[in-house]
Amino acid sequence: MGGRAMGVQSSFLSILLFSSFSLGLGDMVTVTVKAVTTIAQTDDNFICATIDWWPKEKCNYNMCPWYNSSIINLDLNNTILFNAIKAFKSLRVRLGGSLQDHVVYKIGRKPAQCEDFKLDQNGLFGFSRGCLSKSRWDELNAFLNKTGAIITFGLNALAGRRKAPEGNLYIGDWDSANARKLIRYSVLKNYKIESWEFGNELSGQGVGASVDPKQYGKDLIALKKLIGDLYKNSSTEPKLLGPGGFFEAQWFADMLQTSGPGVVNGVTHHIYNLGAGVDKELIYRIQDPYYLYQIAQIYNDILAVIKDFGPWSSAWIGEAGGAYNSGGKDVSNTFANSFWYLDQLGMVSTFKHKVFCRQALIGGNYALLNTTTFIPNPDFYSALLWHRLMGPGVLHATHQSSPFLRAYAHCSKQKPGVTLLLINLSNSTSFDVTVSSDLNLYPPLLTESLASVTEKGQREEYHLTPQGGNIQSRVLLLNGQPLKPTSDGQIPEMSPFIADTAAPLHVAPYSIVFVRFKDFKAPACGNH
């Protein structure tokens, strides 16, 4: 469908070509958007991406897909990398990952001695301790500040602890001395760290290491005090996030009860709901609506724990790569993964989560950018479109059709109207969508509350399809045109197709559509 469009410059021909999106009759579907109230609010900067510590020696399944993408050795002079982050204007970047609890900060008057990560069978995750030098910390902050990024940094939460004789439990109080040096230096240099996160995957049974929730809660109190002391002369105090691990209700409840009111600002949990990166079923799970919905229970359960034990906090996805162990080769970096990724963004928004951090910006098979060329993978553009189009106000969207059509609605970002995200997981069925606005706040009191929003005005359409119709393509087509960086490394323009609101909205098989209805009257979205 989109292949013939390459090189065609005439807007008239482009419109003719684009009409192929509307050819053929699809299943008729009405998507209803409840427009009177929002059901949730995300952070203004909901989209987040991670940069990890993994060195190039990190391997899974006889593959070593990390190259030089680590916090330690990433090429900060790469033009595409710079432009990719800058394209968001305010991309959240989380610096952290499995090895962060093994990092020493070489900062301060008498800096600790440390070396780079090396393979070590007896070390955490098979590596020795690593080192963050002062000069590298300076470089990272200079680079991220220039791109407009919002920075979260994950602190080493195992410092000073010792391993228990059995299992992976670490015991003893956290030693804050090294973290204090890093934070104090950052304050002196006026580095804009929006949030500090305490530890990585130490909750519950842990991954490699674990800490008792009451001990962890006690250490959070100490860290909160340390942050308060060091930032007392600053206009803003960074947030404190934790635990950055997999959800286990009792552990999270004990952590929040122990740390108490106002200590943890963001309760971060990790999601790898597609299974192992090597799993042959990966490509099928991504297309299975029933499988994708299974994670909703965890999103709901963590909200319940926060409501009961930490209502001063909000839920964040601190890390989500889909498939664990570096992602799936030829799956996690292709068009198909946007089915999973955008569906998770839509779903988790409805469950009152504020932020979603994607593992990873670069590195592994699940990166938003190719790990060696830095050229964006399809999910990069999916993230950027969400960031530009979907505002923080989350609306309730439903339809009575196939579960293979996923529908999510938000107030449009910094513009009037409502933006709808439609994901068609079916390889054969297309859908012709009509959108209705439900203005009925009290169902028993009003009878005629459904107003079609397809009567007047214009809408902006962004149809995403894979090149050649192959969902394992790494080239994403927007309205039939391939998205690729320009010759000088700039992120391409992403312009919508403008359609008459009265025309049917056609959602082709294996496609994703963002649609902004400019004239959608939604009281929940303000006086637009």
Coordinates of C-alpha atoms in Angstrom, one line a residue:
M1 CA 0.0 0.0 0.0
G2 CA 2.7 2.5 0.9
G3 CA 5.5 1.2 -1.2
R4 CA 4.4 3.0 -4.4
A5 CA 4.3 6.3 -2.6
M6 CA 8.1 6.5 -2.3
G7 CA 9.5 9.4 -4.1
V8 CA 6.0 10.8 -5.1
Q9 CA 6.1 14.5 -4.4
S10 CA 2.8 15.8 -5.8
S11 CA 0.3 16.4 -3.0
F12 CA -2.5 15.5 -5.4
L13 CA -1.0 12.1 -6.2
S14 CA -0.3 11.6 -2.5
I15 CA -4.0 12.2 -1.7
L16 CA -5.0 9.8 -4.5
L17 CA -2.6 7.2 -3.1
F18 CA -3.6 7.8 0.4
S19 CA -7.2 7.1 -0.5
S20 CA -6.2 3.4 -0.6
F21 CA -6.6 3.6 3.2
S22 CA -10.3 4.1 2.6
L23 CA -10.8 1.5 -0.2
G24 CA -13.0 -1.5 0.6
L25 CA -15.6 -1.8 3.3
G26 CA -14.6 -2.7 6.8
D27 CA -16.6 -3.8 9.7
M28 CA -18.7 -0.8 11.0
V29 CA -17.7 0.2 14.5
T30 CA -18.9 3.0 16.7
V31 CA -16.3 4.1 19.3
T32 CA -18.0 6.0 22.2
V33 CA -16.0 8.5 24.2
K34 CA -17.3 9.7 27.5
A35 CA -16.6 13.4 27.2
V36 CA -17.9 14.9 30.5
T37 CA -15.1 13.8 32.9
T38 CA -11.6 12.4 32.6
I39 CA -11.0 9.0 34.2
A40 CA -7.3 9.7 34.9
Q41 CA -4.5 12.2 34.5
T42 CA -1.0 11.2 33.3
D43 CA 2.0 13.4 33.9
D44 CA 2.5 16.0 31.1
N45 CA 5.7 14.0 30.3
F46 CA 4.2 10.5 30.4
I47 CA 6.7 9.1 27.8
C48 CA 10.0 8.1 29.3
A49 CA 13.0 6.1 28.0
T50 CA 15.8 4.4 29.8
I51 CA 19.6 4.3 29.4
D52 CA 21.1 1.3 31.0
W53 CA 24.5 0.4 32.6
W54 CA 24.9 -2.9 30.6
P55 CA 28.4 -3.1 29.0
K56 CA 29.0 -4.6 25.6
E57 CA 29.8 -8.0 27.3
K58 CA 26.2 -8.4 28.3
C59 CA 24.9 -11.4 26.4
N60 CA 21.7 -13.4 26.2
Y61 CA 21.0 -16.5 24.0
N62 CA 24.4 -16.3 22.3
M63 CA 23.8 -12.7 21.3
C64 CA 25.5 -9.6 22.7
P65 CA 23.1 -6.7 21.5
W66 CA 24.3 -3.9 23.7
Y67 CA 27.5 -2.7 22.0
N68 CA 28.4 0.8 23.3
S69 CA 25.0 1.9 24.6
S70 CA 25.8 2.1 28.3
I71 CA 25.6 5.1 30.5
I72 CA 29.4 4.7 30.7
N73 CA 30.3 4.6 27.0
L74 CA 27.4 5.9 24.9
D75 CA 28.6 8.3 22.2
L76 CA 27.1 11.6 23.3
N77 CA 28.3 13.3 20.2
N78 CA 26.1 11.3 17.9
T79 CA 23.8 13.7 15.9
I80 CA 20.8 11.3 15.5
L81 CA 20.9 10.5 19.3
F82 CA 20.9 14.2 20.1
N83 CA 18.1 15.0 17.7
A84 CA 16.0 12.0 18.7
I85 CA 15.9 13.1 22.3
K86 CA 15.4 16.8 21.4
A87 CA 12.5 15.9 19.1
F88 CA 10.4 15.4 22.3
K89 CA 11.5 18.8 23.7
S90 CA 11.1 17.2 27.2
L91 CA 11.7 13.5 27.1
R92 CA 12.0 11.8 30.4
V93 CA 15.2 9.8 30.6
R94 CA 15.8 7.3 33.4
L95 CA 19.5 6.5 33.9
G96 CA 19.5 3.1 35.6
G97 CA 19.1 -0.7 35.4
S98 CA 20.3 -4.0 36.8
L99 CA 23.9 -3.0 37.5
Q100 CA 23.1 0.3 39.2
D101 CA 23.3 -1.3 42.6
H102 CA 26.8 -2.2 41.8
V103 CA 28.0 1.3 40.8
V104 CA 30.5 3.4 42.7
Y105 CA 30.5 7.2 42.2
K106 CA 34.1 8.5 41.8
I107 CA 33.2 12.0 43.1
G108 CA 34.1 14.2 46.1
R109 CA 37.3 15.3 47.9
K110 CA 38.5 11.8 48.5
P111 CA 36.8 9.9 45.7
A112 CA 36.3 6.1 46.1
Q113 CA 38.5 4.0 43.9
C114 CA 36.6 2.1 41.3
E115 CA 37.1 0.4 37.8
D116 CA 34.8 -0.3 34.9
F117 CA 32.5 -3.3 34.9
K118 CA 34.2 -6.5 34.1
L119 CA 32.9 -10.1 33.6
D120 CA 32.9 -11.8 37.1
Q121 CA 31.1 -15.1 37.6
N122 CA 30.8 -14.3 41.4
G123 CA 29.5 -10.7 40.9
L124 CA 25.9 -9.5 40.7
F125 CA 24.5 -10.5 37.2
G126 CA 28.0 -11.8 36.3
F127 CA 29.8 -8.5 36.5
S128 CA 32.2 -6.8 38.9
R129 CA 31.5 -3.4 40.5
G130 CA 31.4 -0.5 38.1
C131 CA 32.4 3.1 38.2
L132 CA 30.8 6.5 37.4
S133 CA 33.5 9.1 37.1
K134 CA 33.0 12.8 37.7
S135 CA 33.9 13.7 34.2
R136 CA 31.3 11.2 32.8
W137 CA 28.6 12.6 35.1
D138 CA 29.4 16.1 33.8
E139 CA 29.2 14.9 30.2
L140 CA 25.9 13.2 30.7
N141 CA 24.3 16.2 32.4
A142 CA 25.7 18.6 29.8
F143 CA 24.3 16.5 27.0
L144 CA 20.9 15.8 28.5
N145 CA 20.4 19.4 29.5
K146 CA 21.0 20.5 25.9
T147 CA 18.3 18.1 24.7
G148 CA 15.7 19.3 27.2
A149 CA 15.5 15.9 28.8
I150 CA 14.0 15.4 32.3
I151 CA 16.4 13.2 34.3
T152 CA 15.7 10.4 36.7
F153 CA 18.9 8.8 38.2
G154 CA 18.8 5.4 39.9
L155 CA 21.0 5.2 43.0
N156 CA 22.9 2.2 44.3
A157 CA 20.7 0.9 47.1
L158 CA 23.0 -2.1 48.1
A159 CA 25.9 0.1 49.3
G160 CA 27.0 -1.0 52.7
R161 CA 24.8 -4.1 52.8
R162 CA 26.1 -7.7 53.0
K163 CA 24.6 -10.8 51.5
A164 CA 22.8 -13.1 53.8
P165 CA 24.2 -16.7 54.1
E166 CA 21.3 -18.1 51.9
G167 CA 19.3 -16.8 49.0
N168 CA 19.7 -13.4 47.5
L169 CA 18.6 -11.3 50.5
Y170 CA 21.0 -8.4 51.4
I171 CA 20.9 -7.3 55.0
G172 CA 22.1 -4.3 57.1
D173 CA 21.4 -0.5 56.8
W174 CA 22.1 1.3 53.5
D175 CA 25.4 3.3 53.5
S176 CA 24.4 6.7 52.1
A177 CA 28.0 8.2 52.0
N178 CA 28.7 7.6 48.3
A179 CA 25.2 8.7 47.2
R180 CA 25.5 11.8 49.4
K181 CA 28.7 12.8 47.5
L182 CA 27.0 12.4 44.1
I183 CA 23.9 14.3 45.1
R184 CA 25.9 17.1 46.8
Y185 CA 28.1 17.5 43.8
S186 CA 24.9 17.6 41.5
V187 CA 23.4 20.3 43.7
L188 CA 26.6 22.4 43.6
K189 CA 26.8 22.1 39.8
N190 CA 23.0 22.9 39.6
Y191 CA 22.3 19.8 37.6
K192 CA 18.6 19.4 37.0
I193 CA 17.8 15.9 38.4
E194 CA 14.0 15.7 38.5
S195 CA 13.9 12.5 40.5
W196 CA 16.2 10.1 42.3
E197 CA 15.2 6.4 42.3
F198 CA 16.4 4.1 45.1
G199 CA 17.6 0.7 43.8
N200 CA 16.7 -1.6 40.9
E201 CA 14.6 -4.7 41.2
L202 CA 15.2 -5.4 44.9
S203 CA 11.4 -5.8 45.7
G204 CA 9.8 -9.1 46.5
Q205 CA 12.1 -12.0 45.7
G206 CA 14.3 -9.6 43.8
V207 CA 16.2 -10.2 40.6
G208 CA 19.7 -11.0 41.6
A209 CA 19.3 -9.3 45.0
S210 CA 16.5 -8.4 47.4
V211 CA 16.0 -6.2 50.4
D212 CA 13.4 -6.6 53.2
P213 CA 10.6 -4.1 52.6
K214 CA 10.8 -2.7 56.2
Q215 CA 14.5 -2.2 55.9
Y216 CA 14.0 -0.6 52.4
G217 CA 11.3 1.7 53.8
K218 CA 13.6 2.8 56.7
D219 CA 16.4 3.6 54.1
L220 CA 13.9 5.6 52.0
I221 CA 13.3 7.8 55.1
A222 CA 17.0 8.4 55.4
L223 CA 17.4 9.2 51.7
K224 CA 14.4 11.6 51.8
K225 CA 16.1 13.4 54.7
L226 CA 19.4 13.5 52.8
I227 CA 17.7 14.9 49.7
G228 CA 15.9 17.5 51.9
D229 CA 19.1 18.6 53.6
L230 CA 21.1 18.9 50.4
Y231 CA 18.4 20.7 48.4
K232 CA 17.3 23.0 51.3
N233 CA 18.5 26.1 49.4
S234 CA 17.1 25.0 46.0
S235 CA 13.8 26.3 44.6
T236 CA 12.7 22.7 43.9
E237 CA 13.4 19.4 45.6
P238 CA 13.6 16.3 43.4
K239 CA 11.1 13.6 43.7
L240 CA 12.0 10.3 45.4
L241 CA 11.0 7.1 43.4
G242 CA 11.1 3.5 44.4
P243 CA 11.3 0.6 44.5
G244 CA 11.9 0.1 40.7
G245 CA 11.0 -3.6 40.8
F246 CA 8.4 -6.2 40.2
F247 CA 5.1 -5.8 42.0
E248 CA 4.4 -7.9 45.0
A249 CA 1.4 -6.6 47.0
Q250 CA 2.7 -7.4 50.5
W251 CA 6.2 -6.1 49.9
F252 CA 4.9 -2.8 48.4
A253 CA 2.4 -2.4 51.2
D254 CA 5.1 -2.9 53.9
M255 CA 7.4 -0.5 52.1
L256 CA 4.8 2.2 52.0
Q257 CA 3.7 1.7 55.5
T258 CA 7.2 1.8 56.9
S259 CA 8.4 4.8 54.9
G260 CA 5.2 6.7 55.7
P261 CA 3.5 9.8 54.4
G262 CA 5.2 12.1 51.9
V263 CA 8.4 10.1 51.4
V264 CA 7.9 8.2 48.2
N265 CA 6.5 10.4 45.4
G266 CA 6.4 7.8 42.6
V267 CA 5.9 4.1 43.2
T268 CA 7.8 2.5 40.3
H269 CA 7.3 -1.0 39.1
H270 CA 8.6 -3.0 36.1
I271 CA 6.7 -4.8 33.3
Y272 CA 8.0 -7.5 31.1
N273 CA 4.7 -9.2 30.3
L274 CA 5.7 -10.8 26.9
G275 CA 8.1 -13.4 28.4
A276 CA 11.6 -14.2 27.4
G277 CA 13.2 -12.5 24.4
V278 CA 14.0 -15.9 22.9
D279 CA 10.4 -17.2 23.1
K280 CA 9.1 -18.2 19.7
E281 CA 5.6 -17.2 20.7
L282 CA 6.6 -13.6 21.2
I283 CA 5.3 -12.4 17.8
Y284 CA 1.9 -14.1 18.4
R285 CA 1.5 -12.8 22.0
I286 CA 1.9 -9.2 20.7
Q287 CA -1.1 -9.7 18.4
D288 CA -3.3 -11.6 21.0
P289 CA -5.8 -9.2 22.7
Y290 CA -6.5 -11.7 25.5
Y291 CA -2.8 -12.0 26.3
L292 CA -2.3 -8.3 26.2
Y293 CA -5.1 -7.7 28.7
Q294 CA -3.6 -10.1 31.3
I295 CA -1.3 -7.3 32.7
A296 CA -4.3 -5.1 33.5
Q297 CA -4.8 -6.9 36.8
I298 CA -1.4 -5.9 38.0
Y299 CA -2.1 -2.3 37.0
N300 CA -5.3 -2.4 39.0
D301 CA -3.7 -4.2 42.0
I302 CA -0.9 -1.7 42.4
L303 CA -3.4 1.2 42.4
A304 CA -5.3 -0.6 45.2
V305 CA -2.1 -0.9 47.3
I306 CA -1.2 2.7 46.8
K307 CA -4.7 3.9 47.7
D308 CA -4.7 1.8 50.9
F309 CA -1.1 2.3 52.1
G310 CA 0.4 5.3 50.2
P311 CA -2.2 7.7 48.8
W312 CA 0.4 10.5 48.7
S313 CA 2.2 8.5 46.0
S314 CA 1.4 7.8 42.3
A315 CA 2.1 4.8 40.2
W316 CA 4.8 4.8 37.5
I317 CA 6.1 2.2 35.1
G318 CA 9.8 2.6 35.9
E319 CA 10.9 0.1 33.2
A320 CA 9.1 -1.9 30.5
G321 CA 10.8 -3.7 27.7
G322 CA 8.0 -6.1 26.7
A323 CA 10.3 -9.2 26.5
Y324 CA 13.0 -9.6 29.1
N325 CA 16.7 -10.5 28.6
S326 CA 17.3 -7.7 26.1
G327 CA 14.1 -8.2 24.1
G328 CA 13.3 -10.4 21.1
K329 CA 15.5 -10.3 18.0
D330 CA 13.6 -9.3 14.9
V331 CA 10.5 -8.6 17.0
S332 CA 11.1 -6.0 19.7
N333 CA 12.7 -3.6 17.2
T334 CA 10.0 -4.0 14.5
F335 CA 6.6 -2.5 13.6
A336 CA 4.8 -5.4 15.5
N337 CA 6.2 -4.2 18.8
S338 CA 4.2 -1.0 18.5
F339 CA 1.1 -3.1 18.9
W340 CA 2.3 -4.1 22.4
Y341 CA 3.9 -0.7 23.2
L342 CA 1.1 1.6 22.3
D343 CA -1.5 -0.7 23.8
Q344 CA 0.4 -0.7 27.1
L345 CA 0.6 3.1 27.0
G346 CA -3.2 3.3 26.4
M347 CA -4.1 0.8 29.0
V348 CA -1.8 1.9 31.8
S349 CA -3.0 5.5 31.3
T350 CA -6.6 4.4 32.2
F351 CA -5.1 2.8 35.4
K352 CA -3.9 6.2 36.7
H353 CA -0.2 5.7 36.1
K354 CA 1.7 8.9 35.6
V355 CA 4.8 7.9 33.7
F356 CA 5.8 4.9 31.4
C357 CA 9.6 4.4 31.0
R358 CA 10.5 2.3 28.0
Q359 CA 13.5 0.0 28.2
A360 CA 15.5 1.2 26.4
L361 CA 16.2 4.4 24.5
I362 CA 19.2 2.5 23.1
G363 CA 20.7 -0.9 23.7
G364 CA 19.5 -4.5 23.4
N365 CA 16.9 -5.6 20.9
Y366 CA 14.1 -3.6 22.5
A367 CA 15.7 -0.1 21.9
L368 CA 13.8 2.9 20.4
L369 CA 17.0 3.6 18.4
N370 CA 19.2 1.1 16.6
T371 CA 22.0 0.3 18.9
T372 CA 24.8 0.7 16.3
T373 CA 23.4 3.1 13.7
F374 CA 21.2 5.1 16.1
I375 CA 18.5 5.2 13.3
P376 CA 15.0 5.1 15.0
N377 CA 13.1 1.9 15.2
P378 CA 9.3 2.0 14.6
D379 CA 8.5 2.4 18.4
F380 CA 10.5 5.6 18.5
Y381 CA 8.0 7.3 16.1
S382 CA 5.1 5.7 18.0
A383 CA 6.4 7.2 21.2
L384 CA 6.9 10.6 19.6
L385 CA 3.4 10.7 18.1
W386 CA 1.9 9.8 21.5
H387 CA 4.0 12.5 23.2
R388 CA 2.9 15.1 20.7
L389 CA -0.8 14.2 20.4
M390 CA -2.0 12.6 23.6
G391 CA -2.6 15.0 26.4
P392 CA -2.6 14.2 30.2
G393 CA -6.5 14.0 30.4
V394 CA -7.5 10.4 29.9
L395 CA -11.1 9.7 28.6
H396 CA -13.1 6.5 28.7
A397 CA -13.4 5.0 25.2
T398 CA -15.4 1.9 24.4
H399 CA -16.9 0.0 21.5
Q400 CA -18.9 -3.2 21.1
S401 CA -16.9 -4.7 18.3
S402 CA -13.9 -7.1 18.0
P403 CA -11.3 -7.2 20.8
F404 CA -8.7 -7.0 18.0
L405 CA -9.6 -3.3 17.6
R406 CA -8.1 -1.4 20.6
A407 CA -9.4 2.1 21.3
Y408 CA -8.0 4.8 23.6
A409 CA -8.9 8.5 23.9
H410 CA -7.2 11.5 25.5
C411 CA -7.7 15.2 25.5
S412 CA -5.5 16.5 22.7
K413 CA -2.1 17.8 23.8
Q414 CA -2.0 21.6 24.0
K415 CA -4.7 21.9 21.3
P416 CA -8.4 21.8 21.2
G417 CA -10.3 18.6 20.8
V418 CA -9.8 14.9 21.5
T419 CA -7.2 12.5 20.1
L420 CA -8.1 8.9 19.5
L421 CA -5.6 6.0 19.3
L422 CA -6.9 3.0 17.3
I423 CA -4.8 -0.3 17.0
N424 CA -5.9 -3.0 14.6
L425 CA -4.3 -6.3 15.6
S426 CA -6.2 -8.2 13.0
N427 CA -4.3 -9.4 9.8
S428 CA -7.5 -9.5 7.7
T429 CA -10.3 -7.4 9.1
S430 CA -10.5 -3.7 8.5
F431 CA -12.8 -1.3 10.5
D432 CA -14.8 1.7 9.5
V433 CA -15.0 3.8 12.6
T434 CA -17.6 6.3 13.6
V435 CA -16.9 8.3 16.8
S436 CA -19.6 9.4 19.2
S437 CA -19.4 11.7 22.2
D438 CA -21.3 10.6 25.3
L439 CA -22.3 13.7 27.2
N440 CA -24.4 11.8 29.7
L441 CA -23.1 12.3 33.2
Y442 CA -26.1 10.7 34.9
P443 CA -27.4 7.9 32.7
P444 CA -30.9 7.7 34.3
L445 CA -31.6 11.4 33.9
L446 CA -30.8 11.9 30.2
T447 CA -32.0 9.9 27.3
E448 CA -30.4 11.4 24.2
S449 CA -26.8 11.8 25.2
L450 CA -24.9 10.4 22.2
A451 CA -23.8 13.0 19.8
S452 CA -21.9 12.0 16.7
V453 CA -18.7 13.9 16.3
T454 CA -18.6 13.1 12.6
E455 CA -20.9 15.8 11.4
K456 CA -18.7 18.8 10.7
G457 CA -15.2 20.0 10.7
Q458 CA -11.9 18.3 10.0
R459 CA -9.7 15.7 11.6
E460 CA -6.0 14.9 11.5
E461 CA -5.1 11.3 10.7
Y462 CA -1.8 9.6 11.3
H463 CA -1.9 6.1 9.8
L464 CA 1.0 3.8 10.8
T465 CA 1.7 0.7 8.7
P466 CA 4.8 -1.5 8.2
Q467 CA 6.7 -1.3 4.9
G468 CA 5.7 -4.0 2.5
G469 CA 2.9 -5.0 4.8
N470 CA 5.4 -7.1 6.9
I471 CA 4.8 -6.4 10.6
Q472 CA 8.4 -7.5 11.3
S473 CA 9.7 -4.6 9.1
R474 CA 11.9 -2.0 10.8
V475 CA 10.6 0.7 8.5
L476 CA 7.4 2.5 9.6
L477 CA 5.2 4.2 7.0
L478 CA 3.2 7.3 8.0
N479 CA 0.3 7.8 5.7
G480 CA 2.1 5.7 3.2
Q481 CA 5.5 7.4 3.4
P482 CA 8.6 5.9 5.1
L483 CA 9.9 7.6 8.2
K484 CA 13.7 8.0 8.1
P485 CA 16.1 10.6 9.4
T486 CA 17.2 13.2 6.9
S487 CA 20.7 13.1 5.4
D488 CA 22.0 15.5 8.1
G489 CA 20.5 13.3 11.0
Q490 CA 17.3 15.3 11.7
I491 CA 14.1 13.5 12.8
P492 CA 11.6 13.7 9.9
E493 CA 8.5 15.8 9.9
M494 CA 5.4 13.8 10.8
S495 CA 2.5 15.6 9.1
P496 CA -1.1 14.3 9.3
F497 CA -3.5 13.6 6.5
I498 CA -6.4 16.1 6.8
A499 CA -9.8 14.5 6.3
D500 CA -13.4 15.7 6.4
T501 CA -14.9 14.6 9.7
A502 CA -18.0 13.3 7.9
A503 CA -16.0 10.7 6.0
P504 CA -15.7 7.2 7.5
L505 CA -12.4 6.6 9.4
H506 CA -10.9 3.5 7.8
V507 CA -8.5 1.4 10.0
A508 CA -6.7 -1.1 7.7
P509 CA -5.6 -4.6 8.9
Y510 CA -2.3 -4.5 10.9
S511 CA -2.4 -0.7 11.3
I512 CA -2.3 1.9 14.0
V513 CA -4.1 5.2 13.7
F514 CA -3.8 8.4 15.7
V515 CA -6.8 10.8 15.0
R516 CA -7.2 14.3 16.3
F517 CA -10.8 15.5 16.2
K518 CA -10.3 19.3 16.2
D519 CA -14.0 20.1 16.9
F520 CA -14.8 17.3 19.4
K521 CA -16.7 19.0 22.2
A522 CA -15.5 17.4 25.4
P523 CA -16.3 19.3 28.6
A524 CA -13.6 17.3 30.4
C525 CA -10.9 18.8 28.2
G526 CA -11.6 22.4 29.2
N527 CA -13.1 25.4 27.3
H528 CA -12.1 24.4 23.8

